[in-house]
PDB file of C-alpha atoms in Angstrom:
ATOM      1  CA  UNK R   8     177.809 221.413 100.661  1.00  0.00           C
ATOM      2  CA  UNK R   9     178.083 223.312 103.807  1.00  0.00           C
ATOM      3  CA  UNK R  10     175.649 226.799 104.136  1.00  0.00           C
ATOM      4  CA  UNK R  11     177.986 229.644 104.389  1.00  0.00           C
ATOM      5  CA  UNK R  12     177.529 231.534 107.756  1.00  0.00           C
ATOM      6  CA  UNK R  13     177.059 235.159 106.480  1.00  0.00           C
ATOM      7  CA  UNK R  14     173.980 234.769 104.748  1.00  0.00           C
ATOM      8  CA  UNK R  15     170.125 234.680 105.406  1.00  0.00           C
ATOM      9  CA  UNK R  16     168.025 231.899 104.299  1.00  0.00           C
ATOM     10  CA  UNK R  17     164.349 231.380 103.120  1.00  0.00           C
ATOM     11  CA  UNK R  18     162.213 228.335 104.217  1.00  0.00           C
ATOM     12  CA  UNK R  19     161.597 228.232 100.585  1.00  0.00           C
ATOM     13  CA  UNK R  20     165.221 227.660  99.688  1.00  0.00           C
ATOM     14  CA  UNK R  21     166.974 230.607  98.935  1.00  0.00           C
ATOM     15  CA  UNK R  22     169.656 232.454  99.867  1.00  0.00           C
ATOM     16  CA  UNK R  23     170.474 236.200 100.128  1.00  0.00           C
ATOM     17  CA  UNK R  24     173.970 237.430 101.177  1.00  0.00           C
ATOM     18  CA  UNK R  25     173.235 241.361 102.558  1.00  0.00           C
ATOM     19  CA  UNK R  26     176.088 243.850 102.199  1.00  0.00           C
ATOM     20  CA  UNK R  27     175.134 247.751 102.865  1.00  0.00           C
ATOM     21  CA  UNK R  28     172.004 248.148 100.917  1.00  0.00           C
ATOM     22  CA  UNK R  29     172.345 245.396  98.144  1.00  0.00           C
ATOM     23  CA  UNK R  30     171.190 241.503  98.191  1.00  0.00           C
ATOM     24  CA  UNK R  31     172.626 239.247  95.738  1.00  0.00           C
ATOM     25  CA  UNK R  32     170.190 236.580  95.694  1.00  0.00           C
ATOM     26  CA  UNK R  33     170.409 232.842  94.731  1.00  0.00           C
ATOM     27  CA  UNK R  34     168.866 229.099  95.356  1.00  0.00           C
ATOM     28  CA  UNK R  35     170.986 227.044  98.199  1.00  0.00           C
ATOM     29  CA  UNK R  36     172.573 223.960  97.504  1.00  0.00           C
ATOM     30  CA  UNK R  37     169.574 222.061  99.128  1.00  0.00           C
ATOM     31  CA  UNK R  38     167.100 223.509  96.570  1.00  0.00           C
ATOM     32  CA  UNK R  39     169.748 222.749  93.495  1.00  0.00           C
ATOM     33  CA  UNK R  40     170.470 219.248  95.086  1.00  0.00           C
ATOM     34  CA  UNK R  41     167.061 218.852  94.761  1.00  0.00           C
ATOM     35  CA  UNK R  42     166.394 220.001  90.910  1.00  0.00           C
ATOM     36  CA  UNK R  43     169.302 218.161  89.515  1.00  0.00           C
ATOM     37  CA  UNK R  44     169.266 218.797  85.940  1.00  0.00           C
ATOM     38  CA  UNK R  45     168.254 222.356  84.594  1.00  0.00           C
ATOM     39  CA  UNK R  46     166.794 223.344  81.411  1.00  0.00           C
ATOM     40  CA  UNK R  47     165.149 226.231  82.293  1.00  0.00           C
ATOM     41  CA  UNK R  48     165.723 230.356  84.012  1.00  0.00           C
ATOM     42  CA  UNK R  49     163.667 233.071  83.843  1.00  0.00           C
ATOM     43  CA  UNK R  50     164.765 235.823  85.874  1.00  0.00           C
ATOM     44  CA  UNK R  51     163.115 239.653  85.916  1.00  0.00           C
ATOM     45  CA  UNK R  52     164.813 242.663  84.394  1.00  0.00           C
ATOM     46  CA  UNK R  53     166.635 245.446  86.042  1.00  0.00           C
ATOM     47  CA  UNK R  54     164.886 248.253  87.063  1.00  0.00           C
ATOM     48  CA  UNK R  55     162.199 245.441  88.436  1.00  0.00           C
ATOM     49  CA  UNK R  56     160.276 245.518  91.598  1.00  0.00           C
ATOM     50  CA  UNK R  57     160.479 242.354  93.437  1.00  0.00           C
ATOM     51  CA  UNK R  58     158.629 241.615  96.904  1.00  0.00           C
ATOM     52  CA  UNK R  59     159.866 239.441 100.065  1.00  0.00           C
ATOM     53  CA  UNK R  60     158.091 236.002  99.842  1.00  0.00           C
ATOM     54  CA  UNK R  61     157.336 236.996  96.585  1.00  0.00           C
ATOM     55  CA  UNK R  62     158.292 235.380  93.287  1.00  0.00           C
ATOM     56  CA  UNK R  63     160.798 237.034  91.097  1.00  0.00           C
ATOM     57  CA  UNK R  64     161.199 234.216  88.302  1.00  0.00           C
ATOM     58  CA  UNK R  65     161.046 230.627  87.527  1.00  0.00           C
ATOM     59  CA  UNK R  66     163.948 227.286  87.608  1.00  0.00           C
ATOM     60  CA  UNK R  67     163.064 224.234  85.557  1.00  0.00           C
ATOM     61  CA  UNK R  68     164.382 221.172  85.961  1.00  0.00           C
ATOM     62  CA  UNK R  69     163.755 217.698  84.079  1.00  0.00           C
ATOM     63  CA  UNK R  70     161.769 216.884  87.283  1.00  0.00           C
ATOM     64  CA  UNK R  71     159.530 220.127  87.727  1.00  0.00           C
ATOM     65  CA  UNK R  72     158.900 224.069  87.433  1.00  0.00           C
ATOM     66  CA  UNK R  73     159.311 226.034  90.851  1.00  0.00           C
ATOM     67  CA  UNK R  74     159.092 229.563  91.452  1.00  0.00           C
ATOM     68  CA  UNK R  75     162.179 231.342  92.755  1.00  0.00           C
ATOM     69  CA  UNK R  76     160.519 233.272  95.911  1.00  0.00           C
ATOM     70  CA  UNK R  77     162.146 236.659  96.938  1.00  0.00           C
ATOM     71  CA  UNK R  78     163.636 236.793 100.782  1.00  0.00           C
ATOM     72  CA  UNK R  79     163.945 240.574 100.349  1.00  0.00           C
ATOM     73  CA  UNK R  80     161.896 243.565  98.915  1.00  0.00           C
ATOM     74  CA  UNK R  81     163.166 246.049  96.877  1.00  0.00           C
ATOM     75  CA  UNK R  82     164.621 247.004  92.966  1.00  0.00           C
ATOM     76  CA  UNK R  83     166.736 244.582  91.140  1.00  0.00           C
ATOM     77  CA  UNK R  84     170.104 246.520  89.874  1.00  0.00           C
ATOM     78  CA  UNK R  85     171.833 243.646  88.408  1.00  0.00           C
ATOM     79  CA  UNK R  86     170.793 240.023  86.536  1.00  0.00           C
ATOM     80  CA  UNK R  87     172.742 237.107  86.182  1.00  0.00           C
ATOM     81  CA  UNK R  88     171.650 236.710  82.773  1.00  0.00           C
ATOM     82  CA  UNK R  89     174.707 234.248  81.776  1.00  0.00           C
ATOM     83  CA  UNK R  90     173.635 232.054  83.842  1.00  0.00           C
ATOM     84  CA  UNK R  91     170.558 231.327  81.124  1.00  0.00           C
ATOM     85  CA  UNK R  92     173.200 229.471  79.745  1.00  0.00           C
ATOM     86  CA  UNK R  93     175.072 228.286  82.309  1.00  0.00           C
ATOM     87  CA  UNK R  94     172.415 226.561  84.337  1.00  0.00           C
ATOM     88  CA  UNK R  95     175.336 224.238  85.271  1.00  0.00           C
ATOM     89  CA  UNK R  96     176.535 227.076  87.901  1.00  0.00           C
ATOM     90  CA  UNK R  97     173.321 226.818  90.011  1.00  0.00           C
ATOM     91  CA  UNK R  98     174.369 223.036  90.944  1.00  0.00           C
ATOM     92  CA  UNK R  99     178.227 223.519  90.883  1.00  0.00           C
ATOM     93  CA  UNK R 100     178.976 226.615  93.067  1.00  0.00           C
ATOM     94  CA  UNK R 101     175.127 227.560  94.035  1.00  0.00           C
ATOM     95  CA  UNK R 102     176.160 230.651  96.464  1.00  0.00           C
ATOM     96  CA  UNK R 103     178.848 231.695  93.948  1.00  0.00           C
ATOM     97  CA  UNK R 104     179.072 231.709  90.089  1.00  0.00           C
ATOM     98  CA  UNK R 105     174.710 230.518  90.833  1.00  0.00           C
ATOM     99  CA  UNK R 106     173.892 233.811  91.907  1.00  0.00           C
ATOM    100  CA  UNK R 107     170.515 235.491  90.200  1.00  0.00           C
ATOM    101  CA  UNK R 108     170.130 238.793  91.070  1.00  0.00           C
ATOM    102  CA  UNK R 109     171.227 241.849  93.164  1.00  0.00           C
ATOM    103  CA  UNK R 110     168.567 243.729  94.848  1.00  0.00           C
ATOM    104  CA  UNK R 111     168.711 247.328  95.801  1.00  0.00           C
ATOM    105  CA  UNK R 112     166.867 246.677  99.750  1.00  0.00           C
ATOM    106  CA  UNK R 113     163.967 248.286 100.704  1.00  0.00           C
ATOM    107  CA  UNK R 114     163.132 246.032 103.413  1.00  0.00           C
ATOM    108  CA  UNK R 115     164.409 242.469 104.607  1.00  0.00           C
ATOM    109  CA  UNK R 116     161.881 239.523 104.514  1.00  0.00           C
ATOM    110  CA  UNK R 117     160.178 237.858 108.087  1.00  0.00           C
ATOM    111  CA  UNK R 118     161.201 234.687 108.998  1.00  0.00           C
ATOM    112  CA  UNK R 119     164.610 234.334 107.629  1.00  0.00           C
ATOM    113  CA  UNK R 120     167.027 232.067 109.050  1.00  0.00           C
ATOM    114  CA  UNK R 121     170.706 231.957 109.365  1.00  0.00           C
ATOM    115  CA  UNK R 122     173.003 229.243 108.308  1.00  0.00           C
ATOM    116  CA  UNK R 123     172.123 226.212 111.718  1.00  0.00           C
ATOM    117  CA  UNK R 124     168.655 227.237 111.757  1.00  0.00           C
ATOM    118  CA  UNK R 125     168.523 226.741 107.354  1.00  0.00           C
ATOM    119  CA  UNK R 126     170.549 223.344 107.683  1.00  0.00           C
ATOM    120  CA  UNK R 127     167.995 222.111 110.122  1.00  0.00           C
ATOM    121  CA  UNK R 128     164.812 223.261 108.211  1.00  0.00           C
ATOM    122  CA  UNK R 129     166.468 221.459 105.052  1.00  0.00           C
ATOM    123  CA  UNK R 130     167.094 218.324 106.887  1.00  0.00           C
ATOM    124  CA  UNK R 131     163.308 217.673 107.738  1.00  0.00           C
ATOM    125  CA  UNK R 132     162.045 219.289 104.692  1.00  0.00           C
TER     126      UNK R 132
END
């Protein structure tokens, strides 16, 4: 599945798509690729505080638990909290129905990449 071009990605495999002052946040395909089968989402409330290259919640797979890492800093506004049980979105249409949160911004995270830069990070991770 091809990145799309007008997001920003981590190096810890998510994906933030900036319009104005809101981020909707989500995992790429890479990272869901990676967890195959999901049994598990915590995500924070709204009205949370979340922190760039900080976590904001949890994915579990049958393989392992990994923390979902923040690529911007700010207050979450909005929770995908169907997707608790639809975990089958995150590995169908990751930068679509997968989405996890929208962030109000305070501040964008260092080091993010855009789409070229992501797709060659993920091919030697």
């Amino acid at each position: 599945m091809t990145n799309p071009s007008d997001r920003k990605y981590s190096d810890t495999h998510e994906w933030a798509l900036i319009e104005g002052d809101v981020a909707t946040i989500g995992i790429t395909s890479h990272a869901a690729e990676s967890l195959s089968d999901l049994v598990f989402l915590d995500l924070p409330e709204v009205g949370d505080e979340v922190s760039a290259g900080e976590g904001f919640g949890e994915i579990e797979s049958v393989k392992a638990v990994s923390d979902l890492k923040s690529p911007v800093s700010g207050e979450v506004i909005d929770v995908h909290s169907e997707l608790e049980d639809n975990l089958k979105d995150i590995n169908t249409d990751p930068y679509g129905k997968g989405w996890m949160i929208k962030v109000k911004v305070s501040s964008v995270g260092d080091g993010l990449m855009d789409a070229a830069a992501y797709e060659q990070h993920a091919a030697e991770a």
